[in-house]
mmCIF file of C-alpha atoms in Angstrom:
data_model
loop_
_atom_site.group_PDB
_atom_site.id
_atom_site.type_symbol
_atom_site.label_atom_id
_atom_site.label_comp_id
_atom_site.label_asym_id
_atom_site.label_seq_id
_atom_site.Cartn_x
_atom_site.Cartn_y
_atom_site.Cartn_z
ATOM 1 C CA MET A 1 -99.247 -42.898 36.601
ATOM 2 C CA ALA A 2 -96.571 -44.070 33.739
ATOM 3 C CA GLN A 3 -96.541 -47.972 33.590
ATOM 4 C CA SER A 4 -92.965 -48.113 34.608
ATOM 5 C CA ASP A 5 -93.631 -46.114 37.617
ATOM 6 C CA PHE A 6 -94.721 -49.283 39.015
ATOM 7 C CA LEU A 7 -91.464 -50.613 38.365
ATOM 8 C CA TYR A 8 -89.445 -47.711 39.354
ATOM 9 C CA PRO A 9 -91.832 -45.798 42.259
ATOM 10 C CA GLU A 10 -89.364 -42.948 42.394
ATOM 11 C CA ASN A 11 -89.658 -42.007 39.242
ATOM 12 C CA PRO A 12 -92.274 -39.111 39.797
ATOM 13 C CA LYS A 13 -90.360 -37.410 42.615
ATOM 14 C CA ARG A 14 -87.452 -37.591 39.754
ATOM 15 C CA ARG A 15 -89.622 -36.039 36.603
ATOM 16 C CA GLN A 16 -90.203 -33.298 39.333
ATOM 17 C CA GLU A 17 -87.042 -33.057 40.016
ATOM 18 C CA VAL A 18 -85.763 -33.172 36.375
ATOM 19 C CA ASN A 19 -88.139 -30.125 35.916
ATOM 20 C CA ARG A 20 -87.147 -27.632 38.917
ATOM 21 C CA LEU A 21 -83.126 -28.348 37.405
ATOM 22 C CA HIS A 22 -84.677 -27.731 34.157
ATOM 23 C CA GLN A 23 -85.650 -24.031 35.479
ATOM 24 C CA GLN A 24 -83.202 -23.611 37.847
ATOM 25 C CA LEU A 25 -80.518 -23.974 34.385
ATOM 26 C CA LEU A 26 -82.844 -21.655 32.363
ATOM 27 C CA ASP A 27 -82.054 -18.783 35.143
ATOM 28 C CA CYS A 28 -78.806 -18.530 35.142
ATOM 29 C CA LEU A 29 -79.478 -18.905 30.714
ATOM 30 C CA SER A 30 -81.569 -16.038 31.609
ATOM 31 C CA ASP A 31 -78.945 -14.033 33.586
ATOM 32 C CA SER A 32 -76.066 -14.901 31.505
ATOM 33 C CA PHE A 33 -78.300 -12.974 28.668
ATOM 34 C CA ASP A 34 -78.717 -9.701 31.242
ATOM 35 C CA VAL A 35 -75.440 -9.376 32.272
ATOM 36 C CA THR A 36 -73.969 -9.724 28.765
ATOM 37 C CA ASN A 37 -76.030 -6.996 27.249
ATOM 38 C CA LYS A 38 -75.465 -4.786 30.950
ATOM 39 C CA LEU A 39 -71.834 -4.913 29.729
ATOM 40 C CA THR A 40 -72.322 -4.436 26.108
ATOM 41 C CA GLU A 41 -74.064 -1.239 26.805
ATOM 42 C CA VAL A 42 -70.772 -0.010 29.068
ATOM 43 C CA LEU A 43 -68.753 -0.977 26.696
ATOM 44 C CA ASN A 44 -70.969 1.181 23.517
ATOM 45 C CA THR A 45 -71.623 4.243 26.296
ATOM 46 C CA HIS A 46 -67.628 4.401 27.588
ATOM 47 C CA LEU A 47 -65.677 3.145 24.693
ATOM 48 C CA GLY A 48 -66.824 3.723 21.870
ATOM 49 C CA CYS A 49 -67.895 0.035 21.101
ATOM 50 C CA ARG A 50 -70.898 -1.051 18.761
ATOM 51 C CA LEU A 51 -71.882 -4.191 19.618
ATOM 52 C CA ALA A 52 -75.402 -5.970 19.276
ATOM 53 C CA PHE A 53 -77.375 -6.512 22.638
ATOM 54 C CA ILE A 54 -78.158 -10.099 22.292
ATOM 55 C CA GLU A 55 -81.944 -11.790 23.144
ATOM 56 C CA MET A 56 -82.702 -15.767 24.160
ATOM 57 C CA LYS A 57 -84.326 -17.709 21.598
ATOM 58 C CA ARG A 58 -87.352 -18.716 23.438
ATOM 59 C CA ASP A 59 -87.436 -21.521 20.290
ATOM 60 C CA GLY A 60 -84.298 -22.557 20.295
ATOM 61 C CA THR A 61 -82.327 -25.509 21.946
ATOM 62 C CA ILE A 62 -79.877 -24.818 24.985
ATOM 63 C CA LYS A 63 -77.008 -25.252 23.205
ATOM 64 C CA GLU A 64 -78.167 -22.379 20.781
ATOM 65 C CA ASN A 65 -78.529 -19.978 23.209
ATOM 66 C CA CYS A 66 -75.425 -21.083 24.941
ATOM 67 C CA ASP A 67 -73.643 -20.122 21.439
ATOM 68 C CA ILE A 68 -75.319 -17.322 21.245
ATOM 69 C CA ILE A 69 -73.578 -16.006 24.068
ATOM 70 C CA ILE A 70 -70.268 -17.317 23.508
ATOM 71 C CA GLN A 71 -70.969 -15.210 20.182
ATOM 72 C CA ALA A 72 -71.638 -12.389 22.209
ATOM 73 C CA ILE A 73 -69.000 -12.219 24.489
ATOM 74 C CA MET A 74 -66.059 -13.102 21.826
ATOM 75 C CA LYS A 75 -66.944 -10.178 19.814
ATOM 76 C CA ILE A 76 -66.666 -8.499 23.221
ATOM 77 C CA GLN A 77 -63.033 -9.741 24.224
ATOM 78 C CA LYS A 78 -62.140 -8.588 20.287
ATOM 79 C CA GLU A 79 -63.183 -4.998 20.907
ATOM 80 C CA LEU A 80 -61.109 -5.089 24.700
ATOM 81 C CA GLN A 81 -58.456 -6.986 22.770
ATOM 82 C CA LYS A 82 -57.651 -3.817 20.448
ATOM 83 C CA VAL A 83 -58.129 -1.085 23.762
ATOM 84 C CA ASP A 84 -55.523 -3.457 25.443
ATOM 85 C CA GLU A 85 -53.243 -3.166 22.314
ATOM 86 C CA ALA A 86 -53.889 0.297 22.456
ATOM 87 C CA LEU A 87 -52.754 0.682 25.437
ATOM 88 C CA LYS A 88 -49.779 -1.294 25.345
ATOM 89 C CA ASP A 89 -48.748 0.887 22.235
ATOM 90 C CA LYS A 90 -48.834 4.538 23.971
ATOM 91 C CA LEU A 91 -48.161 3.803 27.363
ATOM 92 C CA GLU A 92 -44.602 3.579 28.606
ATOM 93 C CA PRO A 93 -43.557 -0.499 29.360
ATOM 94 C CA THR A 94 -43.508 -0.024 33.218
ATOM 95 C CA LEU A 95 -46.730 2.714 33.551
ATOM 96 C CA TYR A 96 -48.223 -0.766 30.881
ATOM 97 C CA ARG A 97 -46.800 -3.399 33.426
ATOM 98 C CA LYS A 98 -48.545 -1.191 36.518
ATOM 99 C CA LEU A 99 -52.011 -1.723 34.764
ATOM 100 C CA GLN A 100 -51.499 -5.697 34.916
ATOM 101 C CA ASP A 101 -50.330 -5.500 38.961
ATOM 102 C CA ILE A 102 -52.887 -6.683 41.447
ATOM 103 C CA LYS A 103 -51.737 -4.933 43.890
ATOM 104 C CA GLU A 104 -51.311 -1.900 42.208
ATOM 105 C CA LYS A 105 -54.571 0.230 43.457
ATOM 106 C CA GLU A 106 -57.509 0.871 40.918
ATOM 107 C CA THR A 107 -56.969 4.811 41.107
ATOM 108 C CA GLU A 108 -53.499 4.624 40.267
ATOM 109 C CA LYS A 109 -54.340 2.565 37.438
ATOM 110 C CA ILE A 110 -57.029 4.976 36.861
ATOM 111 C CA ALA A 111 -55.111 7.987 36.573
ATOM 112 C CA ILE A 112 -52.672 5.802 34.181
ATOM 113 C CA VAL A 113 -55.190 4.959 31.866
ATOM 114 C CA GLN A 114 -56.269 8.652 31.751
ATOM 115 C CA LYS A 115 -53.100 10.109 30.464
ATOM 116 C CA VAL A 116 -53.667 8.116 26.919
ATOM 117 C CA ILE A 117 -57.468 7.785 26.641
ATOM 118 C CA SER A 118 -58.245 10.450 24.579
ATOM 119 C CA VAL A 119 -55.874 9.099 22.194
ATOM 120 C CA ILE A 120 -57.106 5.740 21.736
ATOM 121 C CA LEU A 121 -60.669 7.435 22.013
ATOM 122 C CA GLY A 122 -60.817 10.840 21.172
ATOM 123 C CA GLU A 123 -62.073 12.504 23.933
ATOM 124 C CA ALA A 124 -61.010 11.474 28.047
ATOM 125 C CA THR A 125 -63.663 10.863 30.800
ATOM 126 C CA SER A 126 -62.573 8.840 33.996
ATOM 127 C CA ALA A 127 -65.564 6.679 33.720
ATOM 128 C CA ALA A 128 -63.772 5.608 30.585
ATOM 129 C CA SER A 129 -60.973 4.792 32.168
ATOM 130 C CA ALA A 130 -62.471 2.904 34.893
ATOM 131 C CA VAL A 131 -63.926 0.954 32.075
ATOM 132 C CA ALA A 132 -60.741 0.207 30.728
ATOM 133 C CA VAL A 133 -58.935 -0.740 33.567
ATOM 134 C CA LYS A 134 -61.351 -3.517 34.682
ATOM 135 C CA LEU A 135 -62.114 -4.842 31.974
ATOM 136 C CA VAL A 136 -58.699 -4.502 30.278
ATOM 137 C CA GLY A 137 -56.243 -4.345 33.041
ATOM 138 C CA SER A 138 -57.960 -7.046 35.583
ATOM 139 C CA ASN A 139 -56.534 -10.694 35.017
ATOM 140 C CA ILE A 140 -59.443 -11.642 37.300
ATOM 141 C CA THR A 141 -62.519 -10.299 35.338
ATOM 142 C CA THR A 142 -61.127 -11.807 31.782
ATOM 143 C CA GLY A 143 -60.375 -15.158 33.913
ATOM 144 C CA ILE A 144 -64.577 -14.768 35.265
ATOM 145 C CA ILE A 145 -65.217 -14.375 31.664
ATOM 146 C CA ASN A 146 -62.921 -17.295 30.002
ATOM 147 C CA LYS A 147 -64.406 -19.323 33.137
ATOM 148 C CA LEU A 148 -68.163 -18.841 31.970
ATOM 149 C CA VAL A 149 -67.734 -19.524 28.301
ATOM 150 C CA THR A 150 -66.378 -22.543 28.803
ATOM 151 C CA VAL A 151 -69.398 -23.683 30.862
ATOM 152 C CA LEU A 152 -71.388 -22.625 28.174
ATOM 153 C CA ALA A 153 -69.813 -24.819 26.165
ATOM 154 C CA GLN A 154 -69.579 -27.501 28.092
ATOM 155 C CA ILE A 155 -73.391 -27.483 28.505
ATOM 156 C CA GLY A 156 -73.718 -26.808 25.115
ATOM 157 C CA ALA A 157 -71.818 -30.211 24.447
ATOM 158 C CA SER A 158 -74.136 -32.187 27.019
ATOM 159 C CA LEU A 159 -76.974 -33.902 26.476
ATOM 160 C CA LEU A 160 -78.525 -30.995 28.026
ATOM 161 C CA GLY A 161 -77.724 -28.833 24.607
ATOM 162 C CA SER A 162 -80.005 -30.406 22.689
ATOM 163 C CA ILE A 163 -83.193 -29.653 24.472
ATOM 164 C CA GLY A 164 -85.400 -26.706 23.917
ATOM 165 C CA VAL A 165 -85.964 -24.056 25.873
ATOM 166 C CA ALA A 166 -89.340 -23.270 25.931
ATOM 167 C CA VAL A 167 -90.273 -26.846 27.395
ATOM 168 C CA LEU A 168 -91.463 -25.735 31.140
ATOM 169 C CA GLY A 169 -94.836 -24.500 29.148
ATOM 170 C CA LEU A 170 -95.731 -27.784 28.779
ATOM 171 C CA GLY A 171 -97.185 -30.826 31.604
ATOM 172 C CA ILE A 172 -94.387 -32.618 33.503
ATOM 173 C CA ASP A 173 -94.256 -36.092 31.463
ATOM 174 C CA MET A 174 -94.052 -33.561 28.194
ATOM 175 C CA ILE A 175 -91.372 -31.706 29.793
ATOM 176 C CA VAL A 176 -89.113 -35.130 30.661
ATOM 177 C CA ARG A 177 -90.107 -36.690 26.872
ATOM 178 C CA ALA A 178 -88.583 -33.423 25.519
ATOM 179 C CA ILE A 179 -85.832 -33.212 27.795
ATOM 180 C CA LEU A 180 -84.708 -37.083 27.557
ATOM 181 C CA GLY A 181 -85.647 -37.714 24.039
ATOM 182 C CA ALA A 182 -84.957 -41.303 22.954
ATOM 183 C CA VAL A 183 -83.548 -41.586 26.792
ATOM 184 C CA GLU A 184 -85.939 -44.451 28.772
ATOM 185 C CA LYS A 185 -87.280 -42.804 31.746
ATOM 186 C CA THR A 186 -85.785 -45.383 34.020
ATOM 187 C CA GLN A 187 -82.500 -43.333 33.219
ATOM 188 C CA LEU A 188 -83.893 -40.423 35.169
ATOM 189 C CA GLN A 189 -81.738 -40.231 37.868
ATOM 190 C CA ALA A 190 -78.568 -40.066 35.047
ATOM 191 C CA ALA A 191 -80.311 -37.016 33.765
ATOM 192 C CA ILE A 192 -80.715 -35.805 37.347
ATOM 193 C CA LYS A 193 -76.900 -35.987 37.783
ATOM 194 C CA SER A 194 -76.000 -34.625 34.752
ATOM 195 C CA TYR A 195 -78.516 -31.560 35.732
ATOM 196 C CA GLU A 196 -76.777 -31.413 39.055
ATOM 197 C CA LYS A 197 -72.938 -31.547 37.852
ATOM 198 C CA HIS A 198 -73.453 -28.586 35.261
ATOM 199 C CA LEU A 199 -75.716 -26.359 37.551
ATOM 200 C CA VAL A 200 -73.121 -26.706 40.030
ATOM 201 C CA GLU A 201 -70.062 -24.749 37.419
ATOM 202 C CA PHE A 202 -72.836 -22.732 35.665
ATOM 203 C CA LYS A 203 -74.254 -21.518 39.032
ATOM 204 C CA SER A 204 -70.448 -20.490 40.205
ATOM 205 C CA ALA A 205 -69.394 -19.015 37.293
ATOM 206 C CA SER A 206 -72.477 -16.643 36.165
ATOM 207 C CA GLU A 207 -72.314 -15.635 39.942
ATOM 208 C CA LYS A 208 -69.166 -14.604 39.775
ATOM 209 C CA TYR A 209 -69.990 -12.996 36.408
ATOM 210 C CA ASN A 210 -72.295 -10.822 37.355
ATOM 211 C CA HIS A 211 -70.681 -10.303 40.287
ATOM 212 C CA ALA A 212 -67.975 -8.672 38.136
ATOM 213 C CA ILE A 213 -69.996 -6.790 35.542
ATOM 214 C CA THR A 214 -71.719 -5.620 38.337
ATOM 215 C CA GLU A 215 -68.640 -3.962 39.748
ATOM 216 C CA VAL A 216 -68.027 -2.294 36.459
ATOM 217 C CA THR A 217 -70.854 -0.317 36.677
ATOM 218 C CA ASN A 218 -70.979 0.679 40.163
ATOM 219 C CA LEU A 219 -67.713 1.903 39.340
ATOM 220 C CA VAL A 220 -68.932 3.837 36.600
ATOM 221 C CA LYS A 221 -71.386 5.457 38.081
ATOM 222 C CA HIS A 222 -69.154 6.380 40.608
ATOM 223 C CA GLN A 223 -66.767 8.085 38.544
ATOM 224 C CA MET A 224 -69.360 10.147 36.961
ATOM 225 C CA LYS A 225 -70.697 11.595 39.834
#
């Protein structure tokens, strides 16, 4: 037992809680890497992009890994912007506006994109049209992706950003030391609150991101049947 535990008997439980919350944060981070790679594969396969897959930097900090995902998503957004600009250029204004209309049926949107997708990509597939509709013609999906980027940037800029992702191989006391750094162990409760605050937002953003990209992949599979 640490000497401070005699003065702060709740510290052992708090150290375990910090460890648990750190693992949850890493789980969300890992999921975001996986989903981003899933999205990358869809874009490379169906929209002819040449995006690189990303890997978690196991010897890096949380901020470094957040930045890897953010940079990958920004490259994805640039590719989607190119497709959006091409659709706007090739479609009649009334048809382009229909792509942005949330009341318009998805099947109708796919049919609209199908009219010009071959000019944009050099070939026409319903799967490519579906991807374009889901990722370019959907403000909902765009909003979800932007929210994830915002949350990742906030985590990277917080006191959690400097924490190494590999500290879980250490004992709990070593984990706490690595997490808190120069912060006194008597401030464990403050560290817990910081984790909890960011985890609520990160879990929500990560789950919505996962769900949105899963919808895209499911629609692609349906179109390819």
